[in-house]
Short mmCIF file of C-alpha atoms and ligand atoms in Angstrom, two decimals:
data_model
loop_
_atom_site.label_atom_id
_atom_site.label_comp_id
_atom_site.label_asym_id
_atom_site.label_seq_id
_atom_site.Cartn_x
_atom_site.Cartn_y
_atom_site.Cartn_z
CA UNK A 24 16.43 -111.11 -29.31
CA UNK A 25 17.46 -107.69 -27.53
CA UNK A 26 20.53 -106.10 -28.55
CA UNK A 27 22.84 -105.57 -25.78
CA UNK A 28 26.26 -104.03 -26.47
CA UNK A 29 28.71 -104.84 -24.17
CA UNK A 30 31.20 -101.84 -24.20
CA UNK A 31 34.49 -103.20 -25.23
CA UNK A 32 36.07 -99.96 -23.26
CA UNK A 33 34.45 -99.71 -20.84
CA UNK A 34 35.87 -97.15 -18.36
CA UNK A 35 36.63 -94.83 -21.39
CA UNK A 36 34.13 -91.44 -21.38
CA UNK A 37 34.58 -87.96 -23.31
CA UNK A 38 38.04 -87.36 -23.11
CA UNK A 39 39.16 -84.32 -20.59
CA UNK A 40 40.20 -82.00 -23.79
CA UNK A 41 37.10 -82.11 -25.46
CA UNK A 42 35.07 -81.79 -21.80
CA UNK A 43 37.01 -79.03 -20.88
CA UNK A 44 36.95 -76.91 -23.97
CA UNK A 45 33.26 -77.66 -23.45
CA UNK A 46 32.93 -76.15 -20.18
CA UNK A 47 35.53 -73.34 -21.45
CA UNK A 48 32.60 -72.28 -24.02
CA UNK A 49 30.11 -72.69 -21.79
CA UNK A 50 31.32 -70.50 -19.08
CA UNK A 51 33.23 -67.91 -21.53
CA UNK A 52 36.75 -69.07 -20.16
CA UNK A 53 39.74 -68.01 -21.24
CA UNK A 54 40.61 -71.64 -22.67
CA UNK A 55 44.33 -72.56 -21.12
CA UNK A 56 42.86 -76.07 -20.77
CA UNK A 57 42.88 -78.43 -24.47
CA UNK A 58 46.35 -78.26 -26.18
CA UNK A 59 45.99 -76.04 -29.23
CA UNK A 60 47.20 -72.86 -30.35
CA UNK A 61 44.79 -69.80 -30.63
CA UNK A 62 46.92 -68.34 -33.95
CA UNK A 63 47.88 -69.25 -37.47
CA UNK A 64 49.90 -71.82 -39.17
CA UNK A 65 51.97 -69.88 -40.94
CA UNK A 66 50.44 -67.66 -44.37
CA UNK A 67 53.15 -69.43 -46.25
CA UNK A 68 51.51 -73.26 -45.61
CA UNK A 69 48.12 -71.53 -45.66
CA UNK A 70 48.38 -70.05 -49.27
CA UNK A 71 50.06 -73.92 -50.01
CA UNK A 72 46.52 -75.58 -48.91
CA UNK A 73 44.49 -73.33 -50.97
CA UNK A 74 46.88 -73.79 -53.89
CA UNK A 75 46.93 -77.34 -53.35
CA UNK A 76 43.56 -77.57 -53.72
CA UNK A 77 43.15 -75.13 -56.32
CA UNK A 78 45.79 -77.41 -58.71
CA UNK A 79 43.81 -80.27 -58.27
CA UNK A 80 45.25 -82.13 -55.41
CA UNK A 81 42.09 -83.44 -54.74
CA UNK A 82 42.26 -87.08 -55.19
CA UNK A 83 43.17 -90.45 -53.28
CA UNK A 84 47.14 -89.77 -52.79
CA UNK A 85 49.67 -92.30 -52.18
CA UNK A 86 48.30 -94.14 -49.25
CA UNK A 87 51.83 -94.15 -47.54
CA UNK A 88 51.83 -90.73 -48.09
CA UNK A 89 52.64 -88.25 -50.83
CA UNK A 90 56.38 -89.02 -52.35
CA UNK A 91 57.77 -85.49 -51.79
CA UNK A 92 56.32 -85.52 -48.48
CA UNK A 93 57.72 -88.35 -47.27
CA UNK A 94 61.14 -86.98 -48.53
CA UNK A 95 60.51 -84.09 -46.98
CA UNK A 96 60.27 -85.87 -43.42
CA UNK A 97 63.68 -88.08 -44.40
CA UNK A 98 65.67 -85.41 -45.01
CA UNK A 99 64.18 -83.99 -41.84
CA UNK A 100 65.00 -86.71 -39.92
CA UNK A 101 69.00 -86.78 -41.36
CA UNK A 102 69.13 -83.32 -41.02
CA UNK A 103 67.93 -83.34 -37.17
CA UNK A 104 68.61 -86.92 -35.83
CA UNK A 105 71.76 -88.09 -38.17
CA UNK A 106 69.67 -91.08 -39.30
CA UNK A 107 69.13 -91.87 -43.12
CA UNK A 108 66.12 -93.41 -44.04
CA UNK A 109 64.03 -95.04 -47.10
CA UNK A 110 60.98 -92.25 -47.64
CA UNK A 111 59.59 -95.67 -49.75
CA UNK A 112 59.82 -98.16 -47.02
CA UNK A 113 60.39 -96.15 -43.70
CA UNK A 114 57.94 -93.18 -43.44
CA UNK A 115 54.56 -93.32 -43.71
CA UNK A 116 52.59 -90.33 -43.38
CA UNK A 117 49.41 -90.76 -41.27
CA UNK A 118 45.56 -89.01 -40.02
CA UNK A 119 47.58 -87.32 -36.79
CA UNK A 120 50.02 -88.85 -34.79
CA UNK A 121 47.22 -90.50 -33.24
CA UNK A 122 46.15 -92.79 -35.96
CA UNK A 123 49.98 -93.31 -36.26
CA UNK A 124 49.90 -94.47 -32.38
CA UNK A 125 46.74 -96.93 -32.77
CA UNK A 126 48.21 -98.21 -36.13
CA UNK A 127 51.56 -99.38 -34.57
CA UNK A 128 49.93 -100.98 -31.81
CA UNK A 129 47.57 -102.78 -33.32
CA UNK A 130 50.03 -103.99 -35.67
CA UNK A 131 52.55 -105.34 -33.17
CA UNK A 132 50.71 -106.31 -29.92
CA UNK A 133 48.57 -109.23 -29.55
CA UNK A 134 45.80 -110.74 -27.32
CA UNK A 135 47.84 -111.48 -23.85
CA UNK A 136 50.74 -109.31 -24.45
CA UNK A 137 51.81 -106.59 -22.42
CA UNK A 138 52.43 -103.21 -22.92
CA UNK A 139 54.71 -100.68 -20.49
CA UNK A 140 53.02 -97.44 -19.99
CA UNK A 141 54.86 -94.72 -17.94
CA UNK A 142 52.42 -93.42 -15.71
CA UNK A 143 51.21 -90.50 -16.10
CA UNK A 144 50.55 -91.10 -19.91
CA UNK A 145 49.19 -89.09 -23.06
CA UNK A 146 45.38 -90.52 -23.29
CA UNK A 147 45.53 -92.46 -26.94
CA UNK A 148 48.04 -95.21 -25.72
CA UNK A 149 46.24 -97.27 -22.93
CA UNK A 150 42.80 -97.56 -25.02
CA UNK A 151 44.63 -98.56 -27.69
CA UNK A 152 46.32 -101.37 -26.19
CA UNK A 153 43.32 -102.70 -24.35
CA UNK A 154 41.67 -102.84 -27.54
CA UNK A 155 43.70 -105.63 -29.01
CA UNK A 156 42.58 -107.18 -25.53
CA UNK A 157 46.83 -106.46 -23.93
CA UNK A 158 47.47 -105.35 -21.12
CA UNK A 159 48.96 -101.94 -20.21
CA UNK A 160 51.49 -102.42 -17.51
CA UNK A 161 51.45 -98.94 -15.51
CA UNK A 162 54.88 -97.67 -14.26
CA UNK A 163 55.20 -94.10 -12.28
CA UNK A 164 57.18 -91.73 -13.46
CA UNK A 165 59.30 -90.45 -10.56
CA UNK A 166 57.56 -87.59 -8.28
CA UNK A 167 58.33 -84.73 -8.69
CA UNK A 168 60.30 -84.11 -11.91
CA UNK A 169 58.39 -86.71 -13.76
CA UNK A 170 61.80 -88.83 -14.72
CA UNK A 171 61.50 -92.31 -15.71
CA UNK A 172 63.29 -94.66 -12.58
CA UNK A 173 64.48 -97.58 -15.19
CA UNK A 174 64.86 -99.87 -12.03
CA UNK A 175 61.32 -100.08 -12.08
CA UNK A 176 60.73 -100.24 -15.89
CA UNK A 177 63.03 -103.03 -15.46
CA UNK A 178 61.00 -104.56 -12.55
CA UNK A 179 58.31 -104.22 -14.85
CA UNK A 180 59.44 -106.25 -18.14
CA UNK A 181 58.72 -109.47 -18.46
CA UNK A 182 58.58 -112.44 -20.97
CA UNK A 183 55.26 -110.98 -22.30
CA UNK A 184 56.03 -107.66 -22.65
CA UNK A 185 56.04 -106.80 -26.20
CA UNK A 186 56.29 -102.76 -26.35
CA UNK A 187 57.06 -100.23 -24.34
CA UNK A 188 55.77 -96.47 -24.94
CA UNK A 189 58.03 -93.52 -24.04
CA UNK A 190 56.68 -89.70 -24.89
CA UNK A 191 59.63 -86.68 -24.82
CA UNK A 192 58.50 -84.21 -24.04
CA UNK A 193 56.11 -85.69 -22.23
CA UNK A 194 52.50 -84.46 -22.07
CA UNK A 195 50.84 -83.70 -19.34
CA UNK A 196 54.34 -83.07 -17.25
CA UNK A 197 56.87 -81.56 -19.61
CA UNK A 198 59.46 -83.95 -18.82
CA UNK A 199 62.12 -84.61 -21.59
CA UNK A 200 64.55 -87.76 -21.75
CA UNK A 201 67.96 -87.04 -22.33
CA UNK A 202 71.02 -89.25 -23.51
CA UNK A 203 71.51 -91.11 -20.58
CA UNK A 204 67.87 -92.17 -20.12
CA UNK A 205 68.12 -93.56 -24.01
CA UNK A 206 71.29 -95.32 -22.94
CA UNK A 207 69.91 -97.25 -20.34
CA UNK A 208 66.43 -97.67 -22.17
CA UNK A 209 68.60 -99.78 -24.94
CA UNK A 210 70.38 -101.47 -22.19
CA UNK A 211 67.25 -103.17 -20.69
CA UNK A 212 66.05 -104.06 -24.49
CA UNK A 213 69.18 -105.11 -25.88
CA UNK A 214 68.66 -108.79 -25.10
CA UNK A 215 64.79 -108.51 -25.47
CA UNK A 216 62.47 -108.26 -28.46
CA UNK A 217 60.72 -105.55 -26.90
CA UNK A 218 59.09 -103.05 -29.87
CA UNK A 219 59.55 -99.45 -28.40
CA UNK A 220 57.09 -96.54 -29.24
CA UNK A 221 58.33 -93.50 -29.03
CA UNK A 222 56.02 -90.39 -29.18
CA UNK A 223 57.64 -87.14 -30.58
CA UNK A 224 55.05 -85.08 -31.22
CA UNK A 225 56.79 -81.86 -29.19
CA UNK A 226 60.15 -82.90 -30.79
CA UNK A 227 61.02 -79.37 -31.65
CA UNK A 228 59.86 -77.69 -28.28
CA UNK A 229 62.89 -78.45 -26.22
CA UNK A 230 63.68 -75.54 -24.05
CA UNK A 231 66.93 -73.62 -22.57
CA UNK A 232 69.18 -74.64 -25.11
CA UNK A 233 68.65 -78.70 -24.88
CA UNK A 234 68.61 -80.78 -28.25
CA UNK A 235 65.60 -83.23 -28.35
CA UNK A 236 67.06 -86.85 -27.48
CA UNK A 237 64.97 -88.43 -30.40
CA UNK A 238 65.38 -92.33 -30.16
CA UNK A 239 66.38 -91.82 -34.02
CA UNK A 240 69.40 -90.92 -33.26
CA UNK A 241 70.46 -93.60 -31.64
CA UNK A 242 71.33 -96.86 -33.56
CA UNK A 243 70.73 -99.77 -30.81
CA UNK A 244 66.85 -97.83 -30.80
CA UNK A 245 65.99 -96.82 -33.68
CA UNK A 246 66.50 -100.24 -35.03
CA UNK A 247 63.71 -101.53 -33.03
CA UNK A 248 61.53 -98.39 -32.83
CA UNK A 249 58.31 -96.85 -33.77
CA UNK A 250 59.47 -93.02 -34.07
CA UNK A 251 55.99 -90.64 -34.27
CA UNK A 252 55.80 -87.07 -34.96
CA UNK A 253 52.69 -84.73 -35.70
CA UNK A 254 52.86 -81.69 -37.79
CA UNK A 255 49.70 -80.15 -35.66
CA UNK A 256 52.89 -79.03 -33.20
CA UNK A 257 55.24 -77.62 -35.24
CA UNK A 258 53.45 -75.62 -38.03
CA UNK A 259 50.35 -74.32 -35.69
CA UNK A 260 47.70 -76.55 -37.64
CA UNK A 261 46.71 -78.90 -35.14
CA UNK A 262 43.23 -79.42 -36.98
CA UNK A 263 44.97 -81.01 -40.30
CA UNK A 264 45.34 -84.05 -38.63
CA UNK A 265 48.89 -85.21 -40.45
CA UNK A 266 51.48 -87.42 -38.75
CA UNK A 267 54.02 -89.20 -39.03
CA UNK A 268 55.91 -92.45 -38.70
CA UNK A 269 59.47 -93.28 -39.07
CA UNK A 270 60.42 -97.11 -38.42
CA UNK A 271 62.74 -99.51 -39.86
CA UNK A 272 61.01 -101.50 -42.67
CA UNK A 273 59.59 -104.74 -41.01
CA UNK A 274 57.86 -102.26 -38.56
CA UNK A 275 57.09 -100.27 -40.98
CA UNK A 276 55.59 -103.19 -43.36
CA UNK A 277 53.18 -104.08 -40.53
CA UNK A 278 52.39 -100.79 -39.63
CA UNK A 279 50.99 -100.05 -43.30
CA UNK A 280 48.73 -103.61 -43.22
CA UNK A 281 46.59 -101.44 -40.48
CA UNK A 282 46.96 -97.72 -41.70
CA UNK A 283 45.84 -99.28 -45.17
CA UNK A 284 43.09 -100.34 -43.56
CA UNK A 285 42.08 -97.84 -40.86
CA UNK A 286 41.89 -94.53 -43.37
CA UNK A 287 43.79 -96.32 -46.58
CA UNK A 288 45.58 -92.24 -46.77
CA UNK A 289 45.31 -89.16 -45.25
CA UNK A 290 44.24 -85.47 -46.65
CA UNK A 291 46.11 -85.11 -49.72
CA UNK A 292 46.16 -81.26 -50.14
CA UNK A 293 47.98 -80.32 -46.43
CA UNK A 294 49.98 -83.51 -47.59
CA UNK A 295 50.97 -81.19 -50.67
CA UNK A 296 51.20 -78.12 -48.65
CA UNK A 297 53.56 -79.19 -45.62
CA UNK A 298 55.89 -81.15 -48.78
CA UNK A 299 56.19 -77.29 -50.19
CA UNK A 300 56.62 -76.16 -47.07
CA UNK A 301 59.45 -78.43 -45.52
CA UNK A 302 61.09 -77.70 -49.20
CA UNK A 303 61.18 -73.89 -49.16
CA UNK A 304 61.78 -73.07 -45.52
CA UNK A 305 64.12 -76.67 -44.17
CA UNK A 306 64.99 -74.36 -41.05
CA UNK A 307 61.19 -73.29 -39.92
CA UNK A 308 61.02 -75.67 -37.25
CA UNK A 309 64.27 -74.20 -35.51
CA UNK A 310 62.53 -71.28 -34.28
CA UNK A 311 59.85 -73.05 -32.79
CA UNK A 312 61.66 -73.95 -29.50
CA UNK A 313 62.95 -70.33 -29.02
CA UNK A 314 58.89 -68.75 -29.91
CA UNK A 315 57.32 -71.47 -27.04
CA UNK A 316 60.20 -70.56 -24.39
CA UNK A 317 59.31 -66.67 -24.75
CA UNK A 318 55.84 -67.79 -24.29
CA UNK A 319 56.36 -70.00 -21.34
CA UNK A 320 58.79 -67.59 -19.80
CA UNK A 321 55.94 -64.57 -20.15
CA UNK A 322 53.09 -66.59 -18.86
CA UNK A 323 55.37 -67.75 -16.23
CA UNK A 324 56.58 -64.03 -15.37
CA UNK A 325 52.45 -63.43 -15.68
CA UNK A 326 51.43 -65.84 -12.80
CA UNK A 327 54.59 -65.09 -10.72
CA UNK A 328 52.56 -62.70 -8.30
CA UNK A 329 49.29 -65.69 -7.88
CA UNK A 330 49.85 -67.88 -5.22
CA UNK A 331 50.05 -70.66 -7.46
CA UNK A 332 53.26 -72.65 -7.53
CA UNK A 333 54.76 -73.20 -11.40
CA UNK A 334 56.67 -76.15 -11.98
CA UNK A 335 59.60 -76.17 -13.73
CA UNK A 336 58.50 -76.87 -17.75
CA UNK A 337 62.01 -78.74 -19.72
CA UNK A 338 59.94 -79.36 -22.85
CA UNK A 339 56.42 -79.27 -24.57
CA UNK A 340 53.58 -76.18 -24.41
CA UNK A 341 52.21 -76.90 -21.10
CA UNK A 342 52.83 -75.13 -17.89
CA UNK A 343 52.06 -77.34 -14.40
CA UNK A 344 50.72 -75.62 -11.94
CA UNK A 345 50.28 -76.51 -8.11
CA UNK A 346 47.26 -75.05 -6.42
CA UNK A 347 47.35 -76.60 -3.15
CA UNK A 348 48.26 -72.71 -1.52
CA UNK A 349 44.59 -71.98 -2.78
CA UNK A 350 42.16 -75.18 -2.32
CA UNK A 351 42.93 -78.08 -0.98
CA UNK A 352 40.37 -80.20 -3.14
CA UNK A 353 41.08 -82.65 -5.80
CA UNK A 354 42.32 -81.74 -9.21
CA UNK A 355 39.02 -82.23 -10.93
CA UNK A 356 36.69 -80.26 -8.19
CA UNK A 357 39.48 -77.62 -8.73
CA UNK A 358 39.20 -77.58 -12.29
CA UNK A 359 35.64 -76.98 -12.56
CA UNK A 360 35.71 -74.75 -9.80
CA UNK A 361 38.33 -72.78 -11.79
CA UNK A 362 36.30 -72.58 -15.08
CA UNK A 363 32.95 -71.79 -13.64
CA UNK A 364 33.97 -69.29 -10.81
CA UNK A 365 37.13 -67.75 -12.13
CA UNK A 366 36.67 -68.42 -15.73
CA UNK A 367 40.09 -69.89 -16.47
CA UNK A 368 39.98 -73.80 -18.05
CA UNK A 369 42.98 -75.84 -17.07
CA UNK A 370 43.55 -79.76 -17.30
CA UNK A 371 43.42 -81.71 -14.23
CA UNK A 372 46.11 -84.07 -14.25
CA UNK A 373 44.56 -87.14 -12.78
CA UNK A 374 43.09 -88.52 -15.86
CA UNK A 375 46.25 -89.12 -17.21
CA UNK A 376 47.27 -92.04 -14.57
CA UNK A 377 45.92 -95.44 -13.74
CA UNK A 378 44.76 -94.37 -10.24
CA UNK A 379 44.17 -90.35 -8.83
CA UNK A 380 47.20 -89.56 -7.45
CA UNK A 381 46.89 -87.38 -4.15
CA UNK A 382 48.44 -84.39 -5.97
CA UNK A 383 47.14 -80.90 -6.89
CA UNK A 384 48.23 -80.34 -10.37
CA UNK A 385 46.60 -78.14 -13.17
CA UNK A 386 48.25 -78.19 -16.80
CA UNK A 387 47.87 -75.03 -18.43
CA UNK A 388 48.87 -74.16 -22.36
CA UNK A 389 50.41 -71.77 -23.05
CA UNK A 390 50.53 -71.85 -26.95
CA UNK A 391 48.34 -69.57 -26.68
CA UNK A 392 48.51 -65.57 -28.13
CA UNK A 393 49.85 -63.04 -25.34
CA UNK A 394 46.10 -61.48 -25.54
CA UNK A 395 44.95 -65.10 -24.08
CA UNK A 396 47.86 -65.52 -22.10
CA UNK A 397 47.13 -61.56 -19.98
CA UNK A 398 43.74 -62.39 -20.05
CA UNK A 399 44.37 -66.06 -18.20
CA UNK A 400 46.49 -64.33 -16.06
CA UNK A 401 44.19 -62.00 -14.90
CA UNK A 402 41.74 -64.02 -13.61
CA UNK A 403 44.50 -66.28 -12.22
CA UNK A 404 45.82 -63.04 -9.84
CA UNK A 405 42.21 -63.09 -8.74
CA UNK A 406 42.92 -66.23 -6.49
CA UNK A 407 43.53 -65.89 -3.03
CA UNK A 408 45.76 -68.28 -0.65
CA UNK A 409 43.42 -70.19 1.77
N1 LIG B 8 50.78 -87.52 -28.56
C1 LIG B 8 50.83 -86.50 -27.70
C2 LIG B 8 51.77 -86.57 -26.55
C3 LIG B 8 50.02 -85.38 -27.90
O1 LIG B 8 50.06 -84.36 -27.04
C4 LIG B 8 49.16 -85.36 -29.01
C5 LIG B 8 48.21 -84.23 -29.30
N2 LIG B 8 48.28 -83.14 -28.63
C6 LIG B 8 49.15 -86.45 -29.87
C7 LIG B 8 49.96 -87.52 -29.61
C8 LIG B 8 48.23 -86.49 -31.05
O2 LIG B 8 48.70 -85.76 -32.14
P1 LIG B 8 47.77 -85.55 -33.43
O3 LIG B 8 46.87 -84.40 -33.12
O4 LIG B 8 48.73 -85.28 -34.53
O5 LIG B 8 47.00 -86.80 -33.62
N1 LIG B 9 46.91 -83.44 -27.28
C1 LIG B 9 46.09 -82.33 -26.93
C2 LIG B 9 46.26 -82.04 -25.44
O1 LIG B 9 47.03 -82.66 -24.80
C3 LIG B 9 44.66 -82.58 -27.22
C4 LIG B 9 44.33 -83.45 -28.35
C5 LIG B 9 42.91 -83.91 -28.26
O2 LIG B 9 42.02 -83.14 -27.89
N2 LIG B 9 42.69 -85.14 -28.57
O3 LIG B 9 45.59 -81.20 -24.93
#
C-alpha cells in the first residue's frame, strides 16, 4: 500500500519570520522584518550561562522548572502584578512561551470546542487549536487602533466556547489592553467557564508611562487564567527558548500532564542563569520599557522625512508602518518588493488574520542597534511617493 499523508494543517507553510529573515540574507537587507534583537543579553546573564554550565548544571532539571527559578518568577509576579503565588504548584517554566501556548491548549480544549481568537493574532495560537481538531473563532480587532470591541467578543461566545486568547501588547499591532478592557473581559466570563489565555510576552515594554494591565492582577481573571511570559523579551536572549506560565493550580495541573510530555523540561543552565539573574538585579526589567521607547522614538524621528505613515506604537518592539503614499499593492508584493529592491525586510501584516485585509501595513522592529536602525532608515528615505 502507498503511503499518503494527509496534512493535518494543511494551510500552514514556513512561517513569515523565518521566510523573511530568509529573503533578508539573501538580498543583504537590513533585517527590520523577524522580531529579535541584533545585541546582547546582558554580560551579567551571559557570564551566568557559562558558569552554569561550567558548575555542572548539565543534567535533567526539575521538569516544572528549576526551584529558584520558579521563585524567582513568583516574587516577580507579587512584586509587579500584586498576586502571590505557589512557585510548586503555579509556575511552570517552559521551551519559550510558545511551548507554554501549545501546552495550555492542548491541555484544556477538546475536539468540537471553540476557541476566540482576536483577529489579527500572533501565529502559534490558531495552529494550535486546530490541532486538537477546535475551532478558532476569528474576531477583528477594531480598525484602526487595533482595540478589542467586546460587543463582538460577546457576539462571539457561545456554549462551546472554551478559551479565549488575548495578547498585550499585542504583536503584530502594538495595541495594549488597559483596566477597563480587563473589566469588561471578566464581565462577559463571569457566568461562563470560559479558560482565558493571556499572552504577556512584551509585559515589560509598555510605553509613555502606562503600567502593563497583566490579567494577574486582577482577581475575577487570574482565577481562571493561563498567564504566559517569555524571557527571550526582556533579557535580549530570544534564542534560549525559556518561558513561562503562571496559572492557578488545576490549570496548572493539566498544563504539566502535556509539558511533561512535549519536552518533559527545558535547558537547565539559562534555567540557572536567569534564577541568578532575577536574584541579583529584581529591578532589571524596569528599564526595559524606557530603553525600547528611546528606540521607537529614534527610529520614528528616523523615518519622519519618508513618505511612509507611522502608526502610533502603545506597547511591544514593533513599529506599523503604512505605505499606501508609495505603492498601492498588497502587503506581501510590497514586502518583497521592499527587500529585493530597497533592501529593507519588513513583515507584511496579512498573515496574521483569517482573511487579507485590504490594508497596507508593514511591521518593522525596532529592537534593533541604532547602527541597524540608520541603516534601515536610509534605504527607507530612498522611497518616493507615487
Ligand atoms: N507570543 C508572542 C506575541 C510573540 O511575539 C512571541 C515571540 N516573539 C511568542 C509568543 C513566542 O515567544 P518564545 O520565543 O518565548 O517562544
Ligand atoms: N515572535 C517573533 C516575531 O513576531 C518571531 C518568533 C518566530 O520567528 N517564531 O517576529
Amino acid at each position: 500500500m502507498r503511503m499518503q499523508l494527509a496534512s493535518k494543517l494543511p494551510a500552514v507553510g514556513t512561517t513569515i519570520f523565518s521566510v523573511m529573515s530568509e529573503l533578508a540574507a539573501k538580498h543583504n537587507a537590513v533585517n527590520l522584518g523577524q522580531g529579535f534583537p541584533d545585541f546582547e543579553p546582558p554580560a551579567q546573564l551571559r557570564d551566568a550561562l557559562a558558569r552554569a554550565v561550567a558548575d555542572g548544571r548539565n543534567q535533567y532539571p526539575p521538569g516544572i522548572g528549576v526551584g529558584a527559578l520558579r521563585e524567582q518568577i513568583a516574587h516577580k509576579t507579587a512584586a509587579m502584578y500584586g498576586r502571590n503565588t505557589n512557585p510548586d504548584t503555579e509556575v511552570t517554566v517552559t521551551s519559550g512561551a510558545t511551548e507554554a501556548i501549545f501546552a495550555a491548549i492542548a491541555a484544556t480544549v477538546s475536539a468540537g470546542d471553540e476557541v476566540i481568537v482576536l483577529d489579527p493574532a500572533y501565529d502559534c495560537y490558531v495552529p494550535a487549536i486546530e490541532l486538537q481538531n477546535a475551532t478558532a473563532i476569528r474576531v477583528p480587532l477594531r480598525q484602526p487602533d487595533f482595540a478589542v470591541d467586546w460587543q463582538r467578543v460577546a457576539e462571539a461566545i457561545s456554549p462551546r466556547t472554551r478559551m479565549l486568547i488575548v495578547n498585550s501588547p499585542h504583536n503584530p499591532t502594538g495595541a495594549v489592553l488597559d483596566a477597563v478592557d480587563l473589566d469588561r473581559l471578566a464581565e462577559l466570563l463571569r457566568d461562563t467557564p470560559i479558560i482565558v489565555l493571556s499572552d504577556e510576552v512584551y509585559e515589560h515594554i509598555v510605553f509613555d508611562g502606562h503600567a502593563h494591565q497583566s490579567v494577574a492582577r486582577h482577581d475575577e481573571l487570574a482565577a481562571r487564567s493561563f498567564v504566559i511570559s517569555s524571557f527571550g523579551k526582556t533579557y535580549h536572549c530570544t534564542g534560549w527558548k525559556i518561558g513561562y506560565c503562571v496559572a492557578p493550580p488545576p490549570l496548572t495541573a493539566e498544563l504539566r500532564k502535556v509539558h511533561q510530555y512535549l519536552t518533559f523540561a527545558t535547558f537547565a543552565p539559562a534555567q540557572w542563569a536567569l534564577a541568578e539573574m532575577l536574584a541579583s538585579e529584581p529591578q532589571h526589567h524596569l528599564q526595559l520599557a524606557d530603553f525600547y521607547q528611546a528606540k521607537r522614538d529614534r527610529f520614528r524621528a528616523l523615518l519622519a522625512d519618508t513618505p511612509l505613515i507611522l502608526r502610533d506604537v502603545p506597547g511591544g518592539y514593533f513599529q506599523l508602518v503604512d505605505y499606501s503614499p508609495i505603492r498601492d499593492v498588497d502587503d506581501a508584493t510590497f514586502s518583497q518588493w521592499l527587500v529585493r529592491e530597497v533592501g529593507v525586510a519588513g513583515v507584511p501584516l496579512s498573515p496574521f488574520f483569517e482573511t487579507s485585509p485590504d490594508i497596507r501595513l508593514l511591521r518593522l522592529c525596532f529592537a534593533k542597534s541604532d547602527a541597524t536602525l540608520v541603516a534601515g532608515a536610509e534605504r527607507l528615505a530612498e522611497l518616493k511617493p507615487v
